XYZ file of C-alpha atoms in Angstrom:
616
model
C 40.322 83.363 39.494
C 42.663 81.968 37.061
C 43.996 78.551 37.291
C 46.802 76.906 35.284
C 46.641 73.426 34.076
C 49.886 71.546 34.265
C 49.865 69.245 31.389
C 49.549 71.828 28.763
C 50.197 75.197 30.343
C 46.770 76.690 29.230
C 45.170 79.287 31.084
C 41.483 78.801 31.804
C 38.802 80.905 33.735
C 35.204 81.036 34.085
C 33.024 82.382 31.349
C 29.432 82.271 30.769
C 27.358 80.889 27.642
C 23.880 79.983 27.408
C 21.418 77.700 25.929
C 17.611 77.553 26.358
C 16.140 74.108 27.516
C 12.911 72.702 28.801
C 11.819 72.604 32.238
C 9.655 70.171 34.090
C 8.792 68.051 37.400
C 7.075 70.359 39.608
C 6.339 67.812 42.036
C 9.824 66.331 42.157
C 11.028 70.017 42.270
C 8.802 70.739 45.437
C 10.199 67.618 47.146
C 13.704 68.655 46.391
C 13.366 72.305 47.630
C 11.891 70.713 50.942
C 14.741 68.403 51.436
C 17.395 70.858 50.762
C 15.716 73.549 53.132
C 15.484 70.794 55.893
C 18.887 69.703 55.528
C 20.258 73.230 55.360
C 18.255 74.377 58.434
C 19.872 71.748 60.577
C 23.227 72.589 59.401
C 22.757 76.412 59.939
C 21.675 75.917 63.566
C 24.343 73.408 64.217
C 27.015 75.827 62.718
C 25.459 78.522 64.830
C 25.092 80.572 61.605
C 21.266 81.037 62.039
C 18.506 80.157 64.398
C 16.172 79.303 61.432
C 16.102 79.045 57.645
C 14.085 82.200 57.139
C 12.252 83.522 54.143
C 15.139 83.043 51.887
C 15.722 79.398 52.956
C 15.974 77.884 49.608
C 18.876 80.089 48.386
C 20.610 79.849 51.545
C 20.130 75.924 51.418
C 21.622 75.794 47.849
C 24.622 78.139 48.985
C 25.446 75.719 51.922
C 25.085 72.611 49.603
C 27.263 74.261 46.962
C 30.020 74.880 49.531
C 29.731 71.202 50.745
C 29.339 69.544 47.545
C 32.039 71.676 45.216
C 34.319 69.571 43.223
C 37.077 70.587 40.927
C 36.428 67.933 38.448
C 33.283 66.288 37.569
C 33.099 63.131 35.382
C 29.765 62.232 33.861
C 29.301 58.444 32.739
C 26.399 56.193 31.820
C 27.374 53.174 33.958
C 29.175 52.350 37.129
C 32.474 51.491 35.460
C 32.645 54.130 32.764
C 35.334 55.921 34.744
C 37.447 52.896 35.434
C 40.250 53.756 32.883
C 40.697 57.217 34.000
C 41.116 56.611 37.843
C 44.833 56.976 37.240
C 44.353 60.470 35.978
C 41.944 61.623 38.617
C 44.282 60.178 41.449
C 47.047 62.002 40.079
C 45.025 65.351 39.725
C 44.117 64.993 43.516
C 47.734 64.250 44.796
C 49.639 66.651 42.480
C 47.217 69.415 41.979
C 44.858 69.233 44.955
C 41.987 68.798 42.549
C 38.977 66.779 43.942
C 36.911 64.725 41.488
C 33.200 63.635 41.793
C 31.492 61.170 39.269
C 27.766 61.453 37.984
C 26.528 57.968 36.602
C 23.349 58.131 34.877
C 22.351 54.305 35.450
C 23.535 51.776 37.728
C 24.241 49.226 34.825
C 20.986 46.954 35.550
C 21.284 45.847 32.075
C 24.807 44.642 31.960
C 26.094 41.345 32.795
C 27.134 39.781 36.257
C 30.343 37.688 36.322
C 29.823 37.418 40.028
C 26.545 36.038 40.762
C 22.953 35.488 39.586
C 21.519 39.092 40.424
C 20.069 41.145 37.811
C 17.927 44.189 37.571
C 17.729 46.551 40.309
C 19.449 44.223 42.523
C 22.441 44.090 40.306
C 22.322 47.762 40.072
C 23.005 48.231 43.696
C 25.840 45.925 43.803
C 27.414 47.837 40.967
C 26.905 50.956 42.906
C 28.687 49.469 45.838
C 31.686 48.244 43.388
C 32.066 51.671 42.000
C 32.093 53.485 45.233
C 34.741 51.176 46.526
C 36.869 51.453 43.311
C 36.526 55.264 42.947
C 37.083 55.639 46.733
C 40.766 54.322 46.219
C 41.766 57.198 44.174
C 40.081 59.696 46.703
C 36.774 60.218 45.028
C 34.320 60.723 47.838
C 30.800 61.498 46.118
C 29.208 59.492 43.336
C 25.954 60.819 42.184
C 23.230 58.547 40.451
C 20.305 59.873 38.259
C 18.275 56.614 38.472
C 17.855 56.091 34.724
C 17.382 52.720 33.569
C 20.151 50.675 31.953
C 18.930 48.325 29.222
C 20.708 46.175 26.718
C 23.866 47.086 24.772
C 22.701 49.441 21.910
C 24.541 51.606 19.715
C 21.810 54.112 19.381
C 21.786 57.478 21.292
C 18.208 58.059 20.032
C 16.893 54.903 21.427
C 18.593 55.501 24.632
C 17.141 59.253 24.669
C 13.612 57.751 24.332
C 14.210 55.343 27.396
C 15.967 57.883 29.707
C 13.693 61.021 28.913
C 16.305 63.308 27.302
C 15.294 66.537 28.798
C 14.525 65.005 32.293
C 18.143 63.724 32.116
C 19.618 67.004 31.033
C 17.844 68.910 33.870
C 19.176 66.364 36.343
C 22.870 66.997 34.969
C 22.387 70.802 34.825
C 21.193 70.716 38.470
C 24.238 68.859 39.519
C 26.548 71.023 37.599
C 25.070 73.885 39.501
C 25.045 72.228 42.733
C 28.709 70.898 42.448
C 30.135 73.861 40.679
C 33.116 72.190 38.739
C 35.882 73.803 36.896
C 36.545 70.957 34.809
C 33.811 68.521 33.181
C 34.982 65.131 31.783
C 32.585 63.058 29.545
C 32.844 60.079 27.347
C 33.097 60.112 23.600
C 29.965 61.539 21.936
C 30.728 59.973 18.573
C 28.463 57.068 17.327
C 30.701 54.444 15.712
C 31.219 51.277 17.735
C 30.213 52.868 20.791
C 27.419 52.134 23.554
C 24.541 54.423 22.889
C 24.502 55.087 26.613
C 27.903 56.412 26.557
C 27.158 58.593 23.312
C 24.119 60.055 24.964
C 25.759 60.736 28.444
C 28.652 62.527 26.419
C 26.012 64.698 24.561
C 24.080 65.443 27.537
C 27.379 66.428 29.398
C 28.165 68.825 26.596
C 24.534 70.404 26.839
C 24.917 70.598 30.492
C 28.245 72.294 30.170
C 26.403 75.130 28.226
C 23.139 75.153 30.004
C 24.308 75.228 33.605
C 25.753 78.803 32.693
C 22.418 79.931 31.236
C 19.693 81.518 33.529
C 17.123 80.890 30.838
C 17.971 77.174 31.088
C 15.942 75.223 33.453
C 15.078 78.620 35.177
C 12.906 77.176 38.270
C 16.275 75.710 39.501
C 17.347 79.380 40.007
C 13.992 81.060 40.940
C 12.462 78.053 43.001
C 15.545 75.783 44.075
C 17.868 78.794 44.867
C 20.783 77.664 42.503
C 22.767 79.916 40.648
C 24.115 79.704 37.086
C 27.656 78.142 36.990
C 30.302 78.228 34.101
C 32.718 75.359 34.136
C 35.976 76.315 32.464
C 37.242 73.220 30.526
C 35.468 70.445 28.817
C 37.147 67.228 28.131
C 36.018 63.952 26.301
C 37.615 60.428 26.744
C 39.780 59.587 23.588
C 40.917 56.057 23.185
C 42.541 56.575 19.900
C 45.947 57.054 21.436
C 46.350 53.958 23.899
C 48.869 52.174 21.961
C 51.386 55.085 22.696
C 53.489 53.899 25.560
C 55.775 55.555 27.986
C 56.066 58.894 29.366
C 57.250 60.698 26.107
C 53.945 60.658 24.347
C 52.005 62.316 26.986
C 54.366 65.467 26.797
C 53.622 66.030 23.167
C 50.720 68.307 22.115
C 48.409 66.253 19.770
C 45.616 66.555 17.700
C 42.808 64.334 17.342
C 42.813 63.185 13.587
C 38.977 63.015 13.077
C 37.708 66.157 14.854
C 41.075 68.350 14.616
C 40.530 69.254 18.366
C 43.486 69.356 20.794
C 44.212 66.145 22.736
C 46.034 66.085 25.992
C 47.572 62.787 27.685
C 48.189 62.033 31.533
C 50.652 59.362 31.870
C 49.873 56.481 34.127
C 53.337 55.501 35.147
C 53.635 58.270 37.540
C 54.260 57.010 41.043
C 52.047 57.893 43.710
C 53.375 59.186 47.089
C 50.416 57.906 49.011
C 50.136 54.596 47.368
C 53.880 53.707 46.908
C 53.430 52.475 43.500
C 52.417 53.890 40.037
C 49.065 55.034 39.405
C 48.663 52.395 36.734
C 48.885 49.907 39.357
C 46.592 51.936 41.750
C 44.011 52.120 38.714
C 44.425 48.284 38.150
C 43.731 47.466 41.972
C 40.754 49.724 41.769
C 39.351 48.229 38.199
C 39.524 44.609 39.553
C 36.906 45.728 42.260
C 34.236 45.832 39.356
C 33.681 42.189 39.887
C 30.276 41.816 38.210
C 31.816 43.048 35.014
C 34.438 40.499 34.806
C 37.296 42.967 35.645
C 38.439 40.610 38.491
C 39.790 38.673 35.625
C 42.486 41.435 34.672
C 45.955 40.513 35.729
C 46.791 41.796 39.179
C 49.862 43.452 38.037
C 50.716 45.874 35.630
C 53.836 45.752 33.612
C 56.740 46.686 35.820
C 58.717 48.410 32.835
C 57.409 52.149 32.837
C 57.887 52.045 29.030
C 55.078 49.472 28.815
C 52.606 51.718 30.757
C 50.138 53.843 28.540
C 48.576 57.187 29.060
C 44.628 58.653 29.625
C 43.819 60.864 26.589
C 41.390 63.360 26.477
C 40.128 65.671 23.650
C 39.725 69.220 24.848
C 36.319 70.595 23.550
C 36.157 73.566 25.602
C 38.500 76.164 27.273
C 37.714 79.208 29.107
C 34.020 78.342 29.040
C 33.995 78.516 25.276
C 34.009 75.690 22.593
C 37.457 75.325 20.796
C 36.708 75.516 16.987
C 38.116 73.193 14.356
C 37.616 72.856 10.594
C 34.518 71.323 9.630
C 34.453 68.241 7.028
C 31.101 67.231 6.222
C 30.382 63.790 4.956
C 27.986 62.998 2.253
C 25.547 59.860 1.978
C 25.409 59.533 5.741
C 23.180 56.637 7.094
C 20.439 57.685 9.316
C 22.174 57.115 12.761
C 25.290 59.367 11.569
C 23.192 61.812 10.009
C 21.217 62.400 13.245
C 24.406 62.746 15.147
C 25.733 65.366 12.664
C 22.552 67.242 12.883
C 22.761 67.158 16.738
C 26.682 68.347 16.333
C 25.336 71.158 14.057
C 22.508 72.280 16.582
C 24.734 72.181 19.650
C 27.460 74.367 17.852
C 30.061 71.763 17.437
C 29.831 70.483 13.862
C 33.393 69.518 13.685
C 32.525 66.698 16.146
C 30.670 64.893 13.219
C 33.852 65.075 11.088
C 34.707 61.515 9.563
C 31.876 60.277 12.237
C 30.769 57.433 9.659
C 33.523 55.123 9.202
C 34.408 53.458 5.548
C 32.412 50.348 6.039
C 33.683 47.331 3.984
C 31.226 45.690 1.846
C 28.794 43.701 3.268
C 29.270 39.827 2.696
C 26.432 38.285 0.722
C 25.093 34.933 0.146
C 21.922 33.182 -1.377
C 19.853 31.052 0.979
C 18.775 28.016 -0.874
C 15.252 26.354 -0.446
C 15.231 22.594 0.317
C 12.169 20.511 -0.369
C 12.452 18.725 2.980
C 12.916 20.365 6.180
C 16.295 19.597 7.783
C 16.252 17.204 10.860
C 17.052 19.328 13.771
C 19.864 17.178 15.328
C 23.028 19.272 15.390
C 24.392 17.502 12.292
C 24.329 17.967 8.533
C 22.301 15.478 6.675
C 22.339 14.742 2.841
C 20.844 17.664 0.935
C 19.870 19.771 4.018
C 22.414 22.447 3.596
C 23.096 22.681 -0.035
C 24.181 26.301 -0.157
C 27.812 27.957 0.154
C 29.595 27.582 3.499
C 29.975 30.649 5.479
C 33.300 31.232 7.045
C 33.278 32.934 10.403
C 36.395 35.351 10.673
C 38.020 36.730 13.851
C 36.367 39.679 15.093
C 37.890 40.263 18.475
C 40.467 38.784 20.815
C 42.828 35.853 19.890
C 42.467 32.751 17.635
C 41.346 30.256 20.117
C 38.796 28.801 18.048
C 37.407 28.645 14.535
C 33.804 28.144 13.366
C 31.741 27.908 9.965
C 28.064 28.060 9.147
C 25.561 26.922 6.527
C 22.057 28.328 6.051
C 19.035 27.081 4.227
C 15.190 27.601 3.962
C 12.215 25.268 4.007
C 9.083 26.815 3.341
C 8.477 29.832 5.878
C 11.435 28.656 7.978
C 15.148 29.417 8.431
C 17.653 26.693 9.219
C 21.066 27.610 10.510
C 23.825 25.100 11.450
C 27.255 26.416 13.037
C 30.165 24.043 13.553
C 32.613 25.405 16.220
C 36.280 23.781 16.593
C 37.427 24.537 20.144
C 39.875 22.988 22.666
C 38.518 24.188 26.081
C 34.986 24.617 27.660
C 33.792 27.845 29.297
C 31.354 28.130 32.216
C 28.447 26.068 32.017
C 25.702 28.359 32.970
C 22.298 27.383 34.579
C 19.422 26.258 32.585
C 17.667 29.327 33.475
C 20.667 31.721 33.145
C 20.335 32.486 29.283
C 20.808 36.275 29.308
C 24.016 37.758 28.146
C 25.387 34.577 26.352
C 28.713 36.287 25.533
C 30.203 35.340 29.099
C 30.791 31.687 27.753
C 30.880 29.552 24.738
C 27.720 30.598 22.712
C 26.449 31.411 19.325
C 24.437 34.144 18.198
C 22.010 34.622 15.304
C 21.149 38.102 14.392
C 18.523 39.054 11.795
C 17.154 42.144 10.171
C 13.978 40.859 8.352
C 14.012 43.779 5.874
C 17.473 45.135 6.055
C 16.523 48.659 6.963
C 17.157 48.724 10.753
C 19.192 51.416 12.323
C 19.780 49.605 15.621
C 18.613 46.180 16.895
C 15.287 47.155 18.518
C 13.760 46.073 15.260
C 15.639 42.974 14.732
C 15.640 39.311 16.199
C 18.771 38.282 18.182
C 19.005 34.607 19.378
C 21.744 33.619 21.546
C 22.519 29.930 22.040
C 24.254 27.928 24.729
C 25.357 24.499 23.551
C 25.717 23.402 26.966
C 24.287 24.292 30.541
C 24.761 22.937 33.906
C 22.252 20.771 35.536
C 22.059 18.436 32.597
C 19.389 20.428 30.692
C 21.341 20.477 27.471
C 21.448 23.523 25.065
C 19.412 26.731 25.856
C 18.522 29.812 23.795
C 17.367 33.420 24.657
C 16.766 36.625 22.886
C 19.092 39.525 23.935
C 19.292 43.121 22.859
C 16.554 42.966 20.314
C 12.599 43.608 19.828
C 11.547 41.370 22.653
C 14.189 39.991 25.079
C 13.941 36.644 27.118
C 13.945 32.960 26.800
C 12.785 31.821 23.418
C 10.015 29.665 25.122
C 8.501 33.073 26.025
C 9.632 35.526 23.373
C 9.805 33.224 20.185
C 8.398 29.917 21.065
C 8.790 28.746 17.537
C 12.555 28.933 17.732
C 14.036 25.426 18.482
C 17.873 24.451 18.791
C 19.728 21.318 19.111
C 23.400 20.920 20.077
C 25.970 18.327 19.811
C 29.111 18.626 22.191
C 31.992 16.458 21.162
C 33.414 13.931 23.967
C 36.315 14.416 24.461
C 36.033 18.043 24.061
C 36.795 19.314 20.656
C 34.081 21.834 19.977
C 30.284 21.621 19.129
C 27.768 22.041 16.580
C 24.476 24.091 17.086
C 21.458 23.665 14.745
C 18.724 26.161 14.884
C 15.271 26.380 13.286
C 13.617 30.049 13.090
C 10.055 30.528 11.717
C 9.779 33.925 10.179
C 6.546 34.483 11.861
C 8.969 35.036 14.913
C 10.663 38.037 13.257
C 9.320 41.715 14.108
C 8.546 42.136 10.441
C 7.955 40.481 7.333
C 10.957 39.403 5.388
C 12.179 41.229 2.315
C 13.604 38.384 0.042
C 16.005 40.946 -1.437
C 16.847 42.815 1.788
C 17.211 40.120 4.216
C 20.222 40.933 6.569
C 21.828 38.754 9.262
C 25.083 38.138 10.891
C 26.206 34.945 12.657
C 28.554 35.217 15.716
C 30.317 32.759 18.052
C 31.854 33.844 21.431
C 34.188 31.549 22.880
C 35.573 31.284 26.549
C 38.360 29.312 27.916
C 37.812 29.806 31.666
C 35.193 29.417 34.069
C 35.105 32.929 35.384
C 32.446 34.095 33.015
C 34.668 36.268 30.664
C 35.386 35.678 26.923
C 38.496 35.620 25.187
C 37.467 35.353 21.327
C 34.689 36.513 19.028
C 34.010 35.392 15.528
C 31.315 36.588 13.137
C 30.416 36.169 9.373
C 30.778 40.163 8.935
C 33.496 41.155 11.464
C 33.492 44.956 11.736
C 32.961 47.329 14.492
C 30.241 46.228 16.862
C 29.330 43.359 14.778
C 26.571 42.128 17.162
C 24.955 45.481 17.491
C 25.216 47.174 14.167
C 22.796 46.261 11.489
C 24.658 48.545 9.070
C 27.481 46.040 9.234
C 25.312 42.690 8.723
C 25.560 40.480 5.723
C 22.794 40.480 3.099
C 21.070 37.386 1.901
C 18.740 36.734 -0.926
C 16.028 34.206 -0.314
C 15.527 32.410 -3.389
C 11.907 32.023 -4.740
C 10.444 33.148 -1.255
C 7.441 35.301 -0.886
C 6.110 36.282 2.577
C 2.525 35.366 3.383
C 0.119 38.181 2.625
C -0.916 38.568 6.231
C 2.442 39.134 7.591
C 3.156 42.645 9.039
C 5.467 44.826 7.362
C 6.279 47.665 10.051
C 8.187 46.362 13.014
C 6.643 45.901 16.358
C 7.484 48.406 18.999
C 10.378 47.010 21.014
C 10.102 45.589 24.642
C 12.717 47.266 26.510
C 13.211 46.783 30.415
C 12.760 49.965 32.228
C 13.234 49.179 35.862
C 16.026 51.078 37.559
C 17.730 50.880 40.948
C 16.464 53.831 43.134
C 18.753 56.145 45.161
C 16.237 55.906 47.926
C 17.345 52.295 48.182
C 21.139 53.170 48.640
C 22.107 53.467 52.241
C 25.429 55.043 50.782
C 23.597 57.408 48.606
C 21.445 58.576 51.340
C 24.466 59.171 53.769
C 26.019 61.011 50.924
C 23.014 63.394 50.541
C 23.105 64.192 54.267
C 26.710 65.185 54.036
C 26.737 67.105 50.687
C 23.176 68.557 50.782
C 22.645 67.293 47.167
C 19.342 65.322 47.409
C 18.973 61.934 45.591
C 17.287 61.391 42.371
C 13.579 60.896 42.586
């Protein structure tokens, strides 16, 4: 069957290609087969098509499920909002082309923030599932599949995410879903590593591999020989591309474009097209849907999109494959790659898409540097600068994200085996006062963050210490501090009891000062006096809806809070670490609790409707 795609006029059909991958999970496989056979037995009897499943029940079960679960487009994301900025496209494809879309979400976002309530962990994950189902339902998406992998803190590392998710098991689940839902188009996130969530990267990498492996009978063969599935070759593979969002109006989407980094073709779908069903633009439909992701602060978005169509943007997608085959482009290899980018380039070579690594590592600006002076007397921890406490240079914090709603500066000194940091923030309006025990995800309100890579050799934040400090809280308990997205997360009283904080909040409010004492023994490795790296960041909120407007940083580039390659370097004059201080970093503590599909009423109902069993 040949289909014609309207945006570019390209023809695409079903072709096969293959990749060998590992198998696993015999117990889960057996339960999956039994469930699928039982579901289909009931359907066959009800439909009058058979009196029993018979000897070939597994294959017949798979065939029935395949018909019921078929989708034209399959979006693969990591969290329950990753599709939110493409909903206008999926709605248009359904209304204008008759294409159905389904969504695969690898986690339920248990590790994210919650702007709507106190829930976290698996409880938050089920809330986010409900938000996702409501939002996607507004554009006609009926099925959202979850792989039940754990979401943890924000990281830029796909390799770290792969360790937590279990790379081969996640790939097997994706391949199974592609074979069950038989999509013609797969849409993934951007797999490239710079300034992007590691979960997004890995979901895209696995989506690319699933695009190939689903067609290969040698990939996860037990899905074919035991579960009764058959190989399936999608036609087209698209990846989200946010590099063209500044192009407004219909015109730009009608021009064939090329991604400047990879050299691959890019297509655009304009959000200003009016929906016959909704009686408004698809941009407005998408905005109405996006505001349903309340836990992620999306309800704070303006309710109305610009009324002028020339102010509405397009969704952009890089075309990675057509007619079941990868599109080729020129390869421009970079030398001197940092480990995280070298790993990505090696993966791109292995998968057969080396051009994806073109210019993947950006031109990092020079890291800021400073010398941390030693002081003879420990600074008094009172949120103020006393005489001689901070004799070193002032560190200016520059705008990193958002707009100019506040300013800040910092000073650092060392007393013996302890680091002292003083940050002064000039502001004009308070954010939300969080509860005393609600110290996670400090970026939701006014806060300070100190990030330290003790040896200056970290590739991700799992080998660092990151302390977030709230200068004020509700309930009269003063400042509060907790670790987030680092080697061991949680309130500092539990994870780094030697860390102490003090804060002074001005009355009337004109800002605040935060002072922090960090003993080097609380760091995950011994300090290298010549390689010590750190960043100092300020988050600012002028609302009480737990969303931020401004971010500042000493080193403001890319994901300044999560990319140790960005952080500034500091020489610790005259410091020598104790002989008994460990050099290697401790194994990171990473939460692995995931919400389960077995606890989702909507997920169980979907499994009965489609015949695609829940993750286990």
